[in-house]
Coordinates of C-alpha atoms in Angstrom, one line a residue:
M79 CA -11.2 4.6 55.1
A80 CA -12.5 2.4 52.2
S81 CA -10.6 0.7 49.4
A82 CA -11.7 0.7 45.8
S83 CA -13.5 -2.6 46.3
G84 CA -15.6 -1.0 49.0
A85 CA -14.2 -3.0 51.9
T86 CA -13.8 -1.2 55.2
H87 CA -10.3 -1.0 56.7
F88 CA -9.9 -0.5 60.4
A89 CA -7.1 1.7 61.6
T90 CA -5.0 1.8 64.7
K91 CA -3.1 4.9 65.7
V92 CA 0.7 4.7 65.7
E93 CA 3.0 7.4 67.1
L94 CA 6.3 7.9 65.3
T95 CA 9.4 9.4 67.0
I96 CA 12.4 10.6 64.9
S97 CA 16.0 11.0 65.8
C98 CA 19.3 11.2 63.7
E99 CA 23.0 10.8 64.3
N100 CA 26.1 12.0 62.5
L101 CA 24.4 14.3 60.1
M102 CA 26.5 16.1 57.5
D103 CA 27.6 19.5 58.6
M104 CA 26.6 21.9 55.8
D105 CA 27.3 25.2 57.7
V106 CA 30.7 26.8 57.6
F107 CA 30.8 28.6 60.9
S108 CA 28.3 26.5 62.8
K109 CA 26.6 23.1 62.8
S110 CA 23.6 22.2 60.7
D111 CA 20.1 23.2 61.8
P112 CA 18.1 20.0 61.0
L113 CA 14.4 19.4 60.5
C114 CA 12.7 16.2 59.4
A115 CA 9.7 16.2 57.0
M116 CA 7.6 13.0 56.6
Y117 CA 5.9 12.1 53.3
I118 CA 3.2 9.5 52.5
R119 CA 2.9 8.0 49.0
S120 CA -0.6 8.1 47.6
S121 CA -2.3 5.3 45.5
G122 CA -1.1 7.3 42.5
S123 CA 2.5 7.0 43.5
Q124 CA 2.7 10.7 44.4
W125 CA 4.3 11.8 47.6
Y126 CA 2.5 14.4 49.7
E127 CA 3.8 16.0 52.9
F128 CA 2.3 14.6 56.1
G129 CA 4.1 16.8 58.6
R130 CA 7.3 18.3 59.9
T131 CA 9.3 18.2 63.1
E132 CA 10.6 21.3 64.8
M133 CA 14.0 22.7 63.7
I134 CA 16.9 22.1 66.2
L135 CA 19.7 24.7 66.0
N136 CA 23.4 23.7 65.7
C137 CA 22.9 19.9 66.1
L138 CA 24.3 16.9 64.2
N139 CA 22.6 14.4 66.5
P140 CA 19.0 15.7 66.8
K141 CA 16.2 14.0 68.9
F142 CA 13.0 15.6 67.6
A143 CA 10.3 16.3 70.1
K144 CA 7.5 16.6 67.5
K145 CA 5.9 13.3 66.8
F146 CA 3.8 12.0 64.0
V147 CA 0.5 10.2 64.7
I148 CA -0.7 8.2 61.7
D149 CA -3.4 5.6 61.1
Y150 CA -2.0 2.1 60.6
Y151 CA -3.9 -0.4 58.4
F152 CA -2.6 -3.9 58.8
E153 CA -3.8 -5.1 55.3
M154 CA -2.3 -2.2 53.4
V155 CA 1.2 -1.2 52.3
Q156 CA 1.8 2.3 53.5
S157 CA 5.0 3.8 52.0
L158 CA 6.7 6.6 54.0
K159 CA 9.6 8.8 53.3
F160 CA 11.6 10.8 55.9
C161 CA 13.6 13.7 54.5
V162 CA 16.1 15.6 56.6
Y163 CA 17.1 19.2 55.8
D164 CA 19.5 21.9 57.1
I165 CA 17.3 25.0 57.4
D166 CA 19.0 28.1 56.2
N167 CA 16.2 30.6 55.9
D168 CA 12.7 31.5 57.1
T169 CA 10.8 30.4 54.0
Y170 CA 8.4 27.4 54.3
D171 CA 9.6 25.9 51.0
L172 CA 12.2 23.2 51.7
G173 CA 13.5 23.3 48.2
D174 CA 16.0 26.1 49.0
D175 CA 17.4 24.3 52.1
D176 CA 20.4 21.9 52.1
F177 CA 19.3 18.3 51.8
L178 CA 20.9 16.0 54.4
G179 CA 19.4 12.7 53.4
E180 CA 16.3 10.6 53.3
L181 CA 14.8 7.2 54.2
E182 CA 12.1 5.3 52.4
C183 CA 10.3 2.5 54.2
T184 CA 6.8 1.2 55.0
L185 CA 4.8 1.7 58.1
G186 CA 4.6 -2.0 58.4
Q187 CA 8.4 -2.3 58.7
I188 CA 8.4 0.2 61.6
V189 CA 5.5 -1.4 63.4
S190 CA 6.8 -5.0 63.1
S191 CA 10.3 -3.9 64.4
K192 CA 9.1 -1.2 66.8
Q193 CA 12.2 0.7 65.9
I194 CA 14.4 0.9 62.7
T195 CA 17.7 2.6 62.2
R196 CA 19.0 3.1 58.6
G197 CA 21.6 5.1 56.9
L198 CA 20.4 8.3 55.2
L199 CA 20.7 8.4 51.4
L200 CA 21.1 11.3 49.0
K201 CA 18.8 11.8 46.0
D202 CA 21.1 9.6 43.9
K203 CA 20.9 6.9 46.5
R204 CA 24.5 7.4 47.6
P205 CA 25.1 7.4 51.4
A206 CA 24.7 10.8 53.0
G207 CA 28.0 10.6 54.8
R208 CA 27.8 8.6 58.1
G209 CA 24.3 10.0 58.8
T210 CA 21.6 7.7 60.2
I211 CA 18.0 8.0 61.1
T212 CA 16.0 6.1 63.7
V213 CA 12.2 5.9 63.6
S214 CA 10.3 4.4 66.6
G215 CA 6.7 3.3 66.4
L216 CA 4.3 3.1 69.4
F217 CA 0.7 2.0 69.2
L218 CA -1.7 4.4 70.8
W219 CA -4.8 2.8 72.2
W220 CA -7.2 5.7 72.4
S221 CA -10.2 5.6 74.8
D222 CA -13.6 7.2 74.9
P223 CA -13.9 7.8 78.6
F224 CA -16.8 8.8 80.7
L225 CA -17.5 8.9 84.5
E226 CA -20.2 7.5 86.7
F227 CA -20.8 8.8 90.2
Y228 CA -22.4 6.5 92.7
K229 CA -24.2 7.2 96.0
Q230 CA -24.0 4.6 98.8
T231 CA -27.4 3.3 100.0
E232 CA -28.6 0.6 102.3
T233 CA -29.0 -1.7 99.3
G234 CA -25.7 -0.9 97.6
W235 CA -24.3 1.6 95.2
Q236 CA -26.9 3.8 93.3
L237 CA -26.0 5.7 90.2
A238 CA -26.2 9.5 90.8
H239 CA -24.7 11.0 87.7
R240 CA -23.1 10.0 84.4
T241 CA -20.9 12.5 82.5
E242 CA -20.7 12.9 78.7
V243 CA -18.3 10.7 76.7
V244 CA -15.1 12.4 75.6
Y245 CA -14.1 10.6 72.4
N246 CA -10.6 9.6 71.4
N247 CA -8.8 11.1 74.3
L248 CA -6.5 9.9 77.0
N249 CA -6.4 13.3 78.8
P250 CA -10.1 14.2 78.8
T251 CA -11.6 17.2 80.5
W252 CA -15.3 16.8 81.3
R253 CA -17.8 19.6 81.4
P254 CA -18.7 20.9 84.9
F255 CA -22.0 19.5 86.2
R256 CA -24.5 20.3 88.9
I257 CA -26.2 17.8 91.2
S258 CA -28.0 18.1 94.5
L259 CA -26.2 17.0 97.7
R260 CA -29.1 14.6 98.5
S261 CA -28.7 12.9 95.2
L262 CA -24.9 12.5 95.5
C263 CA -24.3 11.7 99.1
G264 CA -27.6 12.0 101.0
G265 CA -26.7 15.4 102.2
D266 CA -23.8 14.2 104.3
V267 CA -20.4 15.3 102.9
E268 CA -18.7 12.4 104.8
N269 CA -20.8 9.7 103.1
P270 CA -18.8 7.5 100.7
I271 CA -18.9 8.3 97.0
K272 CA -17.8 5.8 94.3
V273 CA -16.5 7.0 90.9
D274 CA -16.1 4.6 88.0
C275 CA -14.3 5.5 84.8
Y276 CA -15.3 3.6 81.7
D277 CA -14.2 3.3 78.1
H278 CA -17.3 3.7 76.0
R279 CA -18.4 1.0 73.6
V280 CA -21.2 1.4 71.1
N281 CA -22.7 -2.0 72.0
G282 CA -23.1 -1.0 75.6
S283 CA -20.5 -3.4 77.0
H284 CA -18.3 -0.5 78.3
D285 CA -14.8 -1.4 79.6
L286 CA -13.9 -0.5 83.1
I287 CA -10.8 1.7 83.2
G288 CA -10.6 2.2 86.9
T289 CA -12.5 3.2 90.0
F290 CA -11.9 5.1 93.3
K291 CA -13.9 5.9 96.4
S292 CA -13.9 9.1 98.3
T293 CA -16.2 11.6 100.0
L294 CA -17.6 15.0 99.1
A295 CA -15.4 16.5 101.8
E296 CA -12.3 15.2 100.0
L297 CA -13.5 16.3 96.6
Q298 CA -13.9 19.8 97.9
T299 CA -10.2 20.1 98.7
G300 CA -9.3 20.5 95.0
T301 CA -8.5 23.8 93.4
H302 CA -7.4 24.9 89.9
I303 CA -3.9 25.5 91.3
S304 CA -3.8 22.3 93.4
P305 CA -6.3 19.7 92.1
A306 CA -7.5 16.9 94.3
E307 CA -6.0 13.7 92.7
F308 CA -7.4 10.2 92.9
E309 CA -5.9 7.1 91.4
C310 CA -8.2 5.1 89.2
I311 CA -7.6 1.4 90.1
N312 CA -8.7 -1.6 88.1
A313 CA -8.8 -4.5 90.5
N314 CA -8.3 -7.0 87.6
K315 CA -4.9 -5.5 86.9
L316 CA -3.5 -5.3 90.4
K317 CA -1.6 -8.6 90.0
K318 CA 0.2 -7.3 86.9
K319 CA 3.9 -6.6 87.4
N320 CA 4.6 -2.8 87.8
Y321 CA 0.9 -1.9 87.6
K322 CA 0.3 1.3 89.5
N323 CA -3.0 2.7 88.3
S324 CA -5.1 3.2 85.2
G325 CA -4.9 7.0 85.3
V326 CA -5.4 9.8 87.8
L327 CA -8.6 11.8 88.1
C328 CA -8.1 15.4 89.1
I329 CA -10.9 17.4 90.7
K330 CA -10.2 21.1 90.0
R331 CA -13.2 22.5 91.6
C332 CA -16.0 21.1 93.8
Q333 CA -18.1 23.7 95.5
V334 CA -21.2 23.4 97.6
V335 CA -23.4 26.5 97.7
K336 CA -26.7 27.2 99.3
E337 CA -29.8 27.6 97.2
Y338 CA -31.9 30.4 98.6
S339 CA -35.6 29.8 98.1
F340 CA -38.4 32.3 98.0
L341 CA -39.2 31.6 101.6
D342 CA -35.6 32.2 102.5
Y343 CA -35.9 35.7 101.1
I344 CA -39.2 36.3 103.0
M345 CA -37.7 35.0 106.2
G346 CA -34.7 37.2 105.7
G347 CA -36.9 40.3 105.6
C348 CA -37.4 40.8 101.9
Q349 CA -40.5 42.8 101.1
I350 CA -42.7 41.9 98.1
N351 CA -44.2 44.8 96.2
F352 CA -47.1 43.7 94.1
T353 CA -48.3 45.8 91.1
I354 CA -51.2 45.0 88.8
A355 CA -51.7 46.2 85.2
I356 CA -55.0 45.6 83.4
D357 CA -55.6 45.5 79.7
F358 CA -58.4 47.9 78.7
T359 CA -58.0 47.8 74.9
G360 CA -60.9 47.6 72.5
S361 CA -60.1 44.0 71.5
N362 CA -61.7 42.9 74.8
G363 CA -65.1 43.9 73.5
D364 CA -67.8 46.2 74.8
P365 CA -68.0 45.7 78.6
K366 CA -71.8 45.9 78.3
S367 CA -71.8 42.8 76.0
P368 CA -71.9 39.3 77.5
H369 CA -69.3 38.4 74.9
S370 CA -66.8 40.9 76.3
L371 CA -63.9 39.7 78.5
H372 CA -64.7 42.7 80.7
Y373 CA -68.4 41.9 81.0
I374 CA -69.3 41.3 84.7
N375 CA -71.8 38.5 84.9
P376 CA -74.6 38.4 87.4
E377 CA -72.4 36.5 89.9
G378 CA -70.1 39.5 89.8
Y379 CA -67.2 37.9 87.9
N380 CA -65.4 38.0 84.6
E381 CA -62.1 36.5 83.5
Y382 CA -60.1 39.6 84.6
L383 CA -61.7 39.5 88.1
T384 CA -61.1 35.8 88.4
A385 CA -57.5 36.2 87.5
I386 CA -57.0 39.1 89.9
W387 CA -58.5 37.0 92.7
A388 CA -56.6 33.8 91.9
V389 CA -53.2 35.5 91.6
G390 CA -53.7 38.3 94.1
N391 CA -54.7 36.0 96.9
V392 CA -51.4 34.1 96.5
I393 CA -49.2 37.1 96.3
Q394 CA -50.9 39.3 98.9
D395 CA -49.8 37.0 101.8
Y396 CA -46.2 38.1 101.0
D397 CA -46.9 41.8 100.7
S398 CA -46.5 43.3 104.2
N399 CA -48.9 46.3 103.9
K400 CA -51.2 44.7 101.2
M401 CA -51.4 48.1 99.4
F402 CA -51.3 47.4 95.7
P403 CA -50.8 50.0 93.0
V404 CA -53.1 49.1 90.0
F405 CA -52.7 50.6 86.5
G406 CA -54.7 50.3 83.3
F407 CA -53.5 50.6 79.8
G408 CA -55.0 50.9 76.3
A409 CA -58.0 53.0 77.2
Q410 CA -59.2 56.6 76.7
V411 CA -59.3 58.1 80.1
P412 CA -61.5 61.0 81.3
P413 CA -61.5 64.0 81.4
S414 CA -59.1 64.5 78.4
W415 CA -60.1 61.2 76.8
Q416 CA -56.5 60.7 75.7
V417 CA -55.2 57.1 75.3
S418 CA -53.1 56.1 78.3
H419 CA -50.9 53.1 78.9
E420 CA -50.2 53.8 82.5
F421 CA -53.2 55.3 84.4
P422 CA -54.2 54.4 88.0
I423 CA -57.6 52.8 87.9
N424 CA -58.6 54.8 91.0
F425 CA -57.8 57.9 89.0
N426 CA -55.5 59.2 91.7
P427 CA -51.9 59.5 90.3
A428 CA -50.6 60.7 93.7
N429 CA -51.9 57.6 95.4
P430 CA -52.6 54.7 93.0
F431 CA -52.7 52.1 95.8
C432 CA -55.7 49.8 96.5
S433 CA -56.2 48.2 99.9
G434 CA -56.0 44.5 99.5
I435 CA -57.4 42.4 96.7
E436 CA -60.9 43.5 97.7
G437 CA -59.8 47.1 97.1
V438 CA -58.4 46.2 93.7
V439 CA -61.7 44.6 92.7
Q440 CA -63.7 47.5 93.9
A441 CA -61.6 50.0 92.0
Y442 CA -61.8 47.9 88.9
Q443 CA -65.6 47.7 89.1
Q444 CA -65.9 51.5 89.6
C445 CA -63.5 52.6 86.8
L446 CA -64.7 50.2 84.1
P447 CA -67.9 52.2 83.2
L448 CA -65.9 55.4 83.0
L449 CA -63.4 54.2 80.4
K450 CA -63.5 54.0 76.6
L451 CA -61.7 50.8 75.6
W452 CA -59.3 51.7 72.8
G453 CA -55.7 50.7 71.9
P454 CA -53.0 49.8 71.1
T455 CA -51.7 47.1 73.5
N456 CA -48.5 48.5 74.9
F457 CA -46.7 46.7 77.8
S458 CA -43.4 48.7 78.0
P459 CA -44.7 51.8 79.8
V460 CA -46.0 49.9 82.9
I461 CA -42.9 47.6 82.9
R462 CA -40.6 50.6 82.9
H463 CA -42.8 52.2 85.7
V464 CA -42.2 49.3 88.0
A465 CA -38.6 48.9 86.9
C466 CA -38.0 52.5 88.1
F467 CA -38.8 51.5 91.7
A468 CA -36.9 48.2 91.4
R469 CA -33.8 50.2 90.3
Q470 CA -34.1 52.4 93.4
A471 CA -34.3 49.3 95.6
L472 CA -31.2 47.8 93.9
Q473 CA -29.2 50.8 95.2
Q474 CA -30.0 49.8 98.8
S475 CA -27.2 48.1 100.8
R476 CA -29.2 44.9 101.3
A477 CA -31.7 43.0 99.1
S478 CA -34.8 44.0 101.0
Q479 CA -37.3 44.8 98.2
Y480 CA -38.6 42.6 95.4
Y481 CA -41.2 43.8 92.8
V482 CA -43.7 41.6 91.1
L483 CA -45.8 43.0 88.2
L484 CA -49.0 41.1 87.2
I485 CA -50.1 42.0 83.7
I486 CA -53.6 40.7 82.7
T487 CA -54.2 40.9 78.9
D488 CA -56.2 39.5 76.1
G489 CA -54.0 39.4 73.1
V490 CA -51.2 40.4 70.8
I491 CA -48.6 43.0 72.0
T492 CA -48.3 46.1 69.9
D493 CA -45.0 47.4 71.2
M494 CA -43.1 44.1 71.1
D495 CA -39.6 45.6 70.5
Q496 CA -40.0 48.2 73.3
T497 CA -41.4 45.5 75.6
C498 CA -38.4 43.2 74.9
S499 CA -36.0 46.0 75.6
A500 CA -37.8 46.9 78.9
I501 CA -37.8 43.3 80.0
V502 CA -34.1 42.8 79.2
E503 CA -33.3 45.9 81.2
A504 CA -35.5 44.8 84.1
S505 CA -33.8 41.4 84.2
R506 CA -30.9 43.0 86.1
L507 CA -33.3 44.3 88.7
P508 CA -35.1 42.7 91.7
M509 CA -38.2 42.2 89.6
S510 CA -40.4 39.5 88.0
I511 CA -43.3 39.7 85.7
I512 CA -46.4 37.5 85.6
I513 CA -48.5 37.7 82.4
V514 CA -51.9 36.1 82.6
G515 CA -53.6 35.7 79.2
V516 CA -57.4 35.8 79.2
G517 CA -59.7 34.8 76.4
G518 CA -58.9 32.6 73.5
E519 CA -56.6 34.7 71.3
D520 CA -53.1 33.8 70.1
F521 CA -50.6 34.1 72.9
S522 CA -47.5 33.2 71.0
A523 CA -45.9 36.6 71.8
M524 CA -46.4 36.0 75.5
E525 CA -44.8 32.6 75.2
F526 CA -41.9 34.3 73.4
L527 CA -41.4 36.7 76.3
D528 CA -41.5 33.7 78.8
S529 CA -38.1 32.7 77.5
D530 CA -37.7 29.3 79.2
D531 CA -35.6 27.8 76.4
K532 CA -33.2 30.6 76.0
L533 CA -32.7 34.1 77.5
L534 CA -34.6 37.0 75.9
R535 CA -32.7 39.2 73.5
S536 CA -33.6 42.9 72.8
P537 CA -33.7 44.3 69.3
N538 CA -30.2 45.9 69.8
G539 CA -28.7 42.6 70.8
D540 CA -28.6 42.9 74.6
V541 CA -29.3 39.6 76.3
A542 CA -31.4 39.3 79.5
S543 CA -29.3 38.3 82.6
R544 CA -32.1 35.9 83.7
D545 CA -35.6 34.9 82.8
I546 CA -38.0 37.1 84.7
V547 CA -41.3 36.5 82.8
Q548 CA -43.8 33.8 83.6
F549 CA -46.7 33.5 81.2
V550 CA -49.9 31.7 82.4
P551 CA -52.8 31.2 80.0
F552 CA -55.9 31.7 82.1
R553 CA -57.8 29.0 80.2
D554 CA -55.3 26.4 81.5
F555 CA -56.5 26.8 85.1
Q556 CA -59.8 28.7 85.0
H557 CA -61.8 25.5 85.7
A558 CA -59.2 24.0 88.1
K559 CA -58.9 24.3 91.8
R560 CA -57.1 27.1 93.4
P561 CA -53.9 25.1 94.2
C562 CA -53.3 24.7 90.5
C563 CA -53.0 28.5 90.1
M564 CA -50.8 28.7 93.2
S565 CA -48.5 26.1 91.7
A566 CA -48.2 28.0 88.5
L567 CA -47.2 31.1 90.4
L568 CA -44.7 29.5 92.8
V569 CA -42.7 28.3 89.7
I570 CA -41.6 31.9 89.4
F571 CA -40.3 32.3 92.9
F572 CA -38.7 28.9 93.4
Q573 CA -37.1 28.8 89.9
K574 CA -36.7 32.4 88.7
V575 CA -36.6 34.8 91.7
R576 CA -32.9 35.4 92.4
V577 CA -31.2 38.2 94.2
P578 CA -27.9 39.2 92.6
G579 CA -25.0 37.5 94.3
L580 CA -26.9 34.4 95.5
S581 CA -26.7 31.1 93.7
G582 CA -28.2 27.6 93.9
S583 CA -27.7 24.6 96.2
L584 CA -25.5 22.8 93.7
L585 CA -22.4 20.8 93.5
I586 CA -20.1 22.0 90.7
I587 CA -17.2 19.8 89.6
L588 CA -14.4 20.4 87.0
F589 CA -12.3 17.5 85.8
T590 CA -8.9 17.1 84.1
P591 CA -8.1 13.4 84.6
L592 CA -6.0 10.5 83.2
P593 CA -2.7 12.2 82.5
K594 CA -1.1 9.1 81.0
I595 CA -1.8 6.2 78.6
L596 CA -4.3 3.8 80.3
S597 CA -2.9 0.4 80.9

């Protein structure tokens, strides 16, 4: 708060508690039902209401539970007025209730005396019978607490995690956080852990509130119903008389769960089913032209074939039978020459499988001269095709099938809304999608589908349950060594492949600490 001169005034919180004795009895058949309203006088000498206590039925000696917390400015005169009423109706307006008396004083008088007791006065300043009012003031020293978790090492305590700061709070609740066991306790739940609680300071010289030591095994004993409690002790205050602790930290939940990696799935018998979809739209250019992305050079390669080899050689090691269904989209297909967005490149709808990556390459080379590259670029048909099989696998009693769809394309998606919807639906299935962008076109739409920052949302508002798309621009690794491509692919499986019901190797902790004023 700033004065008219522009000087800054620093405030301290003061908690006011109100009680009365010997109030006038205004009711005929019962006692008064008192309530106390507090008013503050503004710089213009106008009184405005700051707050009210609760009403207490049939009581002439009320001790109000509702307290007033107000900012105290040492250098300012803060005039207060406490008015007591006998509540006779349900209206908010106090003007139609019986007036039992008032007290005018300054906040400075209350603070300097800690407690004042005065006789209540009527509007004409006559005593309101024998009624008195007592106002007690208590300074509240608010803290901005945060926690630091330390791991014990051979060289001492090493910081493992720092929570966020909870401002102006003596009963903070910190957000749950996740941390690996190795980072917190070296993977051993019996290794010591130290937790420090600090009061945050802007200049970085944080004040230690208290500390405690424990183990992960002890932290795990806490539940929402029965939290694990740890006293925060400040060693510098142990010699103080009656010092017990500086607050209590309550761990409501601490859970260790196993993170299942891609290799865990494979070792557990999960079968990977690999499907390839190839873009045969006209934007790729005439395959007979050296400028076409489908042009096969004298060495027998183009960007599509290179992408198939690079990705396929990684995936095929995890496909038990190495039989891959391969589909094309965006071309006119013989003999009807209708545009298709889901045709087998071996032209055998009953058996669209190719044997190994070599079989995929051979089928691609044989079908290319027979197609008329056309358009548009629609992803949704082939995504829904694979999702159909993934949905059937989801109905099995155990997670034994996982589907990976590789889409190789050169540019902008035409059916973006339908593709978003198909991906959102597929996110609930055991399925992932790799999109490899070839050529130098704008791939912003692909990056949008690879929703790393936030989960994909369909046009009707449905949100994906997980991120199942990994987009890889071919130009980013076409001149790199094979391990670079493999690394890009493994990101999908180590970070995104999740079977429903399995979670990560993470420590999750909920806090509700410091249930008293810190001393």
